[in-house]
Structures are given as C-alpha cells and as structure tokens.
CSV table of C-alpha atoms in Angstrom, one decimal:
chain,number,residue,atom,x,y,z
A,1,GLU,CA,4.0,15.8,26.3
A,2,ASP,CA,3.6,15.5,22.6
A,3,GLN,CA,0.8,17.6,21.3
A,4,VAL,CA,-0.9,18.6,18.0
A,5,THR,CA,-3.2,21.6,17.6
A,6,GLN,CA,-5.2,22.3,14.5
A,7,SER,CA,-6.8,25.5,13.5
A,8,PRO,CA,-9.4,26.6,12.7
A,9,GLU,CA,-11.8,24.0,14.0
A,10,ALA,CA,-14.2,24.6,11.0
A,11,LEU,CA,-13.7,26.5,7.8
A,12,ARG,CA,-16.3,27.5,5.3
A,13,LEU,CA,-15.2,28.5,1.8
A,14,GLN,CA,-16.8,29.3,-1.5
A,15,GLU,CA,-15.8,27.3,-4.5
A,16,GLY,CA,-12.6,28.6,-5.8
A,17,GLU,CA,-11.7,30.5,-2.6
A,18,SER,CA,-8.2,29.4,-1.6
A,19,SER,CA,-7.2,29.0,2.1
A,20,SER,CA,-4.9,27.3,4.5
A,21,LEU,CA,-5.3,24.9,7.4
A,22,ASN,CA,-2.7,25.1,10.3
A,23,CYS,CA,-1.2,22.3,12.3
A,24,SER,CA,1.1,23.3,15.1
A,25,TYR,CA,3.0,20.6,17.1
A,26,THR,CA,5.3,20.0,20.0
A,27,VAL,CA,6.9,16.6,19.9
A,28,SER,CA,10.0,15.0,21.3
A,29,GLY,CA,11.9,14.4,18.0
A,30,LEU,CA,9.7,14.6,15.0
A,31,ARG,CA,9.9,11.4,12.9
A,32,GLY,CA,7.1,12.4,10.5
A,33,LEU,CA,4.1,14.6,10.2
A,34,PHE,CA,1.0,13.2,8.4
A,35,TRP,CA,-2.1,14.8,6.7
A,36,TYR,CA,-5.2,12.7,6.4
A,37,ARG,CA,-8.6,13.4,4.9
A,38,GLN,CA,-11.7,11.9,6.6
A,39,ASP,CA,-15.2,11.7,5.3
A,40,PRO,CA,-18.1,11.2,7.6
A,41,GLY,CA,-18.3,7.6,8.9
A,42,LYS,CA,-15.2,6.6,6.9
A,43,GLY,CA,-11.6,5.8,7.9
A,44,PRO,CA,-8.9,8.5,7.4
A,45,GLU,CA,-7.5,8.6,3.9
A,46,PHE,CA,-3.7,9.2,3.7
A,47,LEU,CA,-2.6,12.4,1.9
A,48,PHE,CA,0.9,13.4,2.8
A,49,THR,CA,3.9,12.7,4.9
A,50,LEU,CA,6.5,15.4,5.7
A,51,TYR,CA,9.8,14.6,7.5
A,52,SER,CA,11.9,17.8,7.7
A,53,ALA,CA,11.5,21.5,7.9
A,54,GLY,CA,11.2,23.1,4.4
A,55,GLU,CA,9.7,20.1,2.9
A,56,GLU,CA,6.7,20.6,0.5
A,57,LYS,CA,4.4,18.1,-1.1
A,58,GLU,CA,1.5,18.6,-3.5
A,59,LYS,CA,-1.4,16.5,-4.7
A,60,GLU,CA,-4.0,18.1,-7.0
A,61,ARG,CA,-5.4,21.2,-5.2
A,62,LEU,CA,-3.6,20.4,-2.0
A,63,LYS,CA,-0.1,21.5,-0.9
A,64,ALA,CA,1.4,20.6,2.4
A,65,THR,CA,4.4,22.5,4.0
A,66,LEU,CA,6.4,21.9,7.1
A,67,THR,CA,8.4,24.2,9.5
A,68,LYS,CA,10.0,23.3,12.8
A,69,LYS,CA,6.9,24.2,14.7
A,70,GLU,CA,3.9,23.9,12.3
A,71,SER,CA,2.6,22.5,9.1
A,72,PHE,CA,0.2,24.1,6.6
A,73,LEU,CA,-2.2,22.5,4.2
A,74,HIS,CA,-2.9,24.9,1.4
A,75,ILE,CA,-6.1,24.4,-0.6
A,76,THR,CA,-6.1,26.1,-4.0
A,77,ALA,CA,-9.4,26.8,-5.8
A,78,PRO,CA,-11.3,24.3,-3.7
A,79,LYS,CA,-14.3,22.3,-5.0
A,80,PRO,CA,-17.3,21.0,-3.1
A,81,GLU,CA,-15.8,17.5,-3.2
A,82,ASP,CA,-12.9,18.8,-1.1
A,83,SER,CA,-15.4,19.1,1.8
A,84,ALA,CA,-14.2,16.8,4.6
A,85,THR,CA,-12.4,16.7,7.9
A,86,TYR,CA,-8.6,17.2,7.6
A,87,LEU,CA,-6.5,15.5,10.3
A,88,CYS,CA,-3.0,16.2,11.2
A,89,ALA,CA,-0.8,13.6,13.1
A,90,VAL,CA,2.7,13.2,14.2
A,91,ILE,CA,5.0,10.4,15.1
A,92,ASN,CA,7.7,11.1,17.8
A,93,GLN,CA,11.2,9.6,18.0
A,94,ALA,CA,9.9,6.7,20.0
A,95,GLY,CA,7.9,5.9,16.8
A,96,THR,CA,5.1,4.1,18.6
A,97,ALA,CA,1.9,5.5,17.1
A,98,LEU,CA,0.2,8.4,15.4
A,99,ILE,CA,-0.7,11.3,17.6
A,100,PHE,CA,-3.7,13.2,16.1
A,101,GLY,CA,-5.0,16.7,16.3
A,102,LYS,CA,-8.6,17.3,16.6
A,103,GLY,CA,-9.0,18.1,12.9
A,104,THR,CA,-10.4,21.0,10.7
A,105,THR,CA,-13.8,20.5,9.1
A,106,LEU,CA,-13.8,22.1,5.7
A,107,SER,CA,-17.1,22.9,4.0
A,108,VAL,CA,-16.9,24.1,0.3
A,109,SER,CA,-20.0,25.5,-1.2
A,110,SER,CA,-20.7,26.1,-4.9
B,1,ASP,CA,-3.8,-5.1,-2.6
B,2,THR,CA,-3.4,-1.8,-0.8
B,3,GLU,CA,-6.3,-2.0,1.5
B,4,VAL,CA,-7.2,-2.6,5.1
B,5,THR,CA,-10.6,-4.5,5.2
B,6,GLN,CA,-12.7,-4.3,8.3
B,7,THR,CA,-15.8,-6.4,9.1
B,8,PRO,CA,-18.6,-5.9,9.9
B,9,LYS,CA,-19.2,-2.3,8.7
B,10,HIS,CA,-22.0,-1.9,11.3
B,11,LEU,CA,-22.7,-3.8,14.6
B,12,VAL,CA,-25.4,-3.3,17.2
B,13,MET,CA,-24.9,-5.3,20.3
B,14,GLY,CA,-26.5,-5.6,23.8
B,15,MET,CA,-24.4,-5.0,26.9
B,16,THR,CA,-24.4,-8.8,27.6
B,17,ASN,CA,-23.3,-9.8,24.1
B,18,LYS,CA,-20.0,-11.1,23.0
B,19,LYS,CA,-18.9,-10.0,19.5
B,20,SER,CA,-15.7,-9.6,17.5
B,21,LEU,CA,-14.4,-7.0,15.0
B,22,LYS,CA,-12.1,-8.3,12.3
B,23,CYS,CA,-9.4,-6.5,10.3
B,24,GLU,CA,-7.3,-7.9,7.4
B,25,GLN,CA,-4.4,-6.5,5.3
B,26,HIS,CA,-2.3,-8.1,2.7
B,27,MET,CA,0.3,-5.4,2.2
B,28,GLY,CA,3.0,-7.2,4.3
B,29,HIS,CA,2.7,-4.5,7.0
B,30,ARG,CA,4.1,-5.7,10.3
B,31,ALA,CA,2.5,-3.2,12.6
B,32,MET,CA,-1.3,-3.1,13.1
B,33,TYR,CA,-3.4,-0.9,15.3
B,34,TRP,CA,-6.9,-0.4,16.8
B,35,TYR,CA,-8.2,3.2,17.2
B,36,LYS,CA,-11.5,4.4,18.7
B,37,GLN,CA,-13.1,7.4,17.3
B,38,LYS,CA,-16.1,9.2,18.8
B,39,ALA,CA,-18.2,11.6,16.8
B,40,LYS,CA,-16.3,14.9,15.9
B,41,LYS,CA,-13.3,13.7,17.8
B,42,PRO,CA,-9.9,12.5,16.5
B,43,PRO,CA,-9.0,8.8,16.5
B,44,GLU,CA,-7.6,7.6,19.9
B,45,LEU,CA,-5.1,4.7,20.0
B,46,MET,CA,-6.2,1.6,21.8
B,47,PHE,CA,-3.7,-1.1,20.9
B,48,VAL,CA,-0.6,-1.6,18.8
B,49,TYR,CA,0.7,-4.9,17.5
B,50,SER,CA,4.2,-5.2,16.2
B,51,TYR,CA,5.3,-8.4,14.5
B,52,GLU,CA,2.2,-10.1,15.9
B,53,LYS,CA,3.0,-9.2,19.5
B,54,LEU,CA,1.1,-6.7,21.6
B,55,SER,CA,3.4,-3.7,22.1
B,56,ILE,CA,1.1,-1.0,23.4
B,57,ASN,CA,-2.2,-1.1,25.4
B,58,GLU,CA,-3.3,2.4,26.1
B,59,SER,CA,-5.0,1.5,29.4
B,60,VAL,CA,-8.0,0.1,27.6
B,61,PRO,CA,-10.6,-1.6,29.8
B,62,SER,CA,-10.5,-5.4,29.8
B,63,ARG,CA,-13.9,-5.6,28.0
B,64,PHE,CA,-11.9,-5.0,24.9
B,65,SER,CA,-9.5,-7.9,24.1
B,66,PRO,CA,-7.3,-7.7,21.0
B,67,GLU,CA,-5.9,-10.7,19.2
B,68,CYS,CA,-3.4,-11.0,16.3
B,69,PRO,CA,-3.6,-14.6,14.9
B,70,ASN,CA,-1.1,-13.8,12.2
B,71,SER,CA,0.6,-11.0,10.4
B,72,SER,CA,-2.4,-10.3,8.2
B,73,LEU,CA,-5.2,-10.5,10.7
B,74,LEU,CA,-6.2,-8.4,13.8
B,75,ASN,CA,-9.3,-9.0,15.9
B,76,LEU,CA,-10.9,-7.1,18.7
B,77,HIS,CA,-13.1,-9.2,20.9
B,78,LEU,CA,-15.8,-7.3,22.7
B,79,HIS,CA,-17.7,-8.3,25.9
B,80,ALA,CA,-20.0,-6.7,28.4
B,81,LEU,CA,-19.6,-3.3,26.7
B,82,GLN,CA,-21.3,-0.1,27.9
B,83,PRO,CA,-23.3,2.4,25.8
B,84,GLU,CA,-20.4,4.9,26.0
B,85,ASP,CA,-18.4,2.4,24.1
B,86,SER,CA,-20.4,3.2,21.0
B,87,ALA,CA,-18.0,4.6,18.4
B,88,LEU,CA,-16.3,4.1,15.1
B,89,TYR,CA,-13.6,1.5,15.5
B,90,LEU,CA,-10.7,1.8,13.1
B,91,CYS,CA,-8.0,-0.6,12.2
B,92,ALA,CA,-4.8,0.5,10.6
B,93,SER,CA,-1.5,-0.9,9.5
B,94,SER,CA,2.0,0.3,8.7
B,95,GLN,CA,5.3,-0.9,7.5
B,96,ASP,CA,7.9,-1.4,10.1
B,97,GLY,CA,9.2,2.1,11.1
B,98,THR,CA,5.9,3.8,10.1
B,99,ASP,CA,7.7,6.1,7.7
B,100,TYR,CA,5.2,5.4,4.9
B,101,GLY,CA,2.2,6.4,6.9
B,102,TYR,CA,-0.6,4.3,8.1
B,103,THR,CA,-3.3,2.7,6.0
B,104,PHE,CA,-6.7,2.9,7.7
B,105,GLY,CA,-9.7,0.7,7.1
B,106,SER,CA,-13.2,2.1,6.7
B,107,GLY,CA,-14.1,1.2,10.3
B,108,THR,CA,-16.8,-0.6,12.1
B,109,ARG,CA,-19.6,1.5,13.4
B,110,LEU,CA,-20.5,0.0,16.8
B,111,THR,CA,-23.7,0.8,18.7
B,112,VAL,CA,-24.1,-0.6,22.2
B,113,VAL,CA,-27.7,-0.8,23.4
C-alpha cells in the first residue's frame, strides 16, 4: 500500500534557525512528489514537484530534495511568516490522485 | 487565471437541509477533485473527475453527490448530512497527467448542526 510519513509532526524554531522537514514514502512507481504549504483554514498552496532521485528545487528560503526513499524540505533562516503546515504528497504510477502525509506544523518565533 | 474558486467560503446547514458546494477553474485543467479535510488532518480524497467523467469515488456515502456540468465547473451536492461531516471541503484541479501538481481552492468550511 502506498504510504507517506512526515516527521516531525511539529517543529518550533527561532527566527533564523535553519532546519529540515522529512517526508519518507513507499509507493508503487513514483510519478511525482509534491510539497505544499497550508495556512489554517486555507487550501494547500503548491510549492514544489520533484520527479527523480537527486533532483533539487529552491524557492526563497525553501529547498526541496529527493532520494529514492525520502524527501527533505530545508528551511534556511526562517521568518515568522514561514509558520504553516507543510504537506508532502505523492502520485503513484497509476496516477490517480495525491496521497498526502499528515504534515509538519512549523512555528517560527521572532 | 491561475485560481480555483470555491463558493461559499462558509456554510452552516441542518441535518435535513440540501445544499451545494461549487468549484470553478479556467486553467483548462481536465481533472478535478473533491477532498475532505478534518482539523489537523491531511486532505482525504473523495472524488475524481477526469474529462468530466467520474473516475474515482473513494467509497463516499451517498449523502455526498458530485456533479461536473462542464470542464470548468464541479459541484458537490449535500443532503442529510451528519455532524461528523463538518470539515473543510477542498476542490482541486490539475492538467491531464498531474505532472504539474494540483491547484487547490481555498475551501468551504462546512458546519453541520
């Protein structure tokens, strides 16, 4: 069964304190791995798509990387406005729909 | 236009009411989705429409009835809901093949009383 596991569940950082969020997956033929940001009461906001091991993508303070078993979302020098829940999701070879992890809730304090 | 628009943003309904949620996109996406999200949980897939045809129904109770009138619109008709159906209902769309990721709407916050 396809599965996505995110850790930690919650992460508290001081402003400027860099860290990483983990997404490990088991999927029958990975077609794509997606990172989303979700603010309370809002829909998920697309951040990145990664397709193959070794791929990296960056956007402002965020950098996503992918291996054959997991993905990392690195946050460099975070700011309070980076506080949100970060969701990881995959699509398998059948390509039907996103399979989400439970998310990591990030809190950044100034 | 790169958005998915959902209406209403908030809805309170009684258990005997009939209501509908609406979703609209003008990005030319041919796949549209309904997800249900409970507090502090990830989104759970309910329905998938591909080229205006229902392709996936994740064993959703019949009190939820989806409809795709055309390639830009997606509705979710609600009838005789239960309080445990209270949640954030998210609509999403994607290009055929999903390789470009999904675009989500802001959701409808549904409360069943």
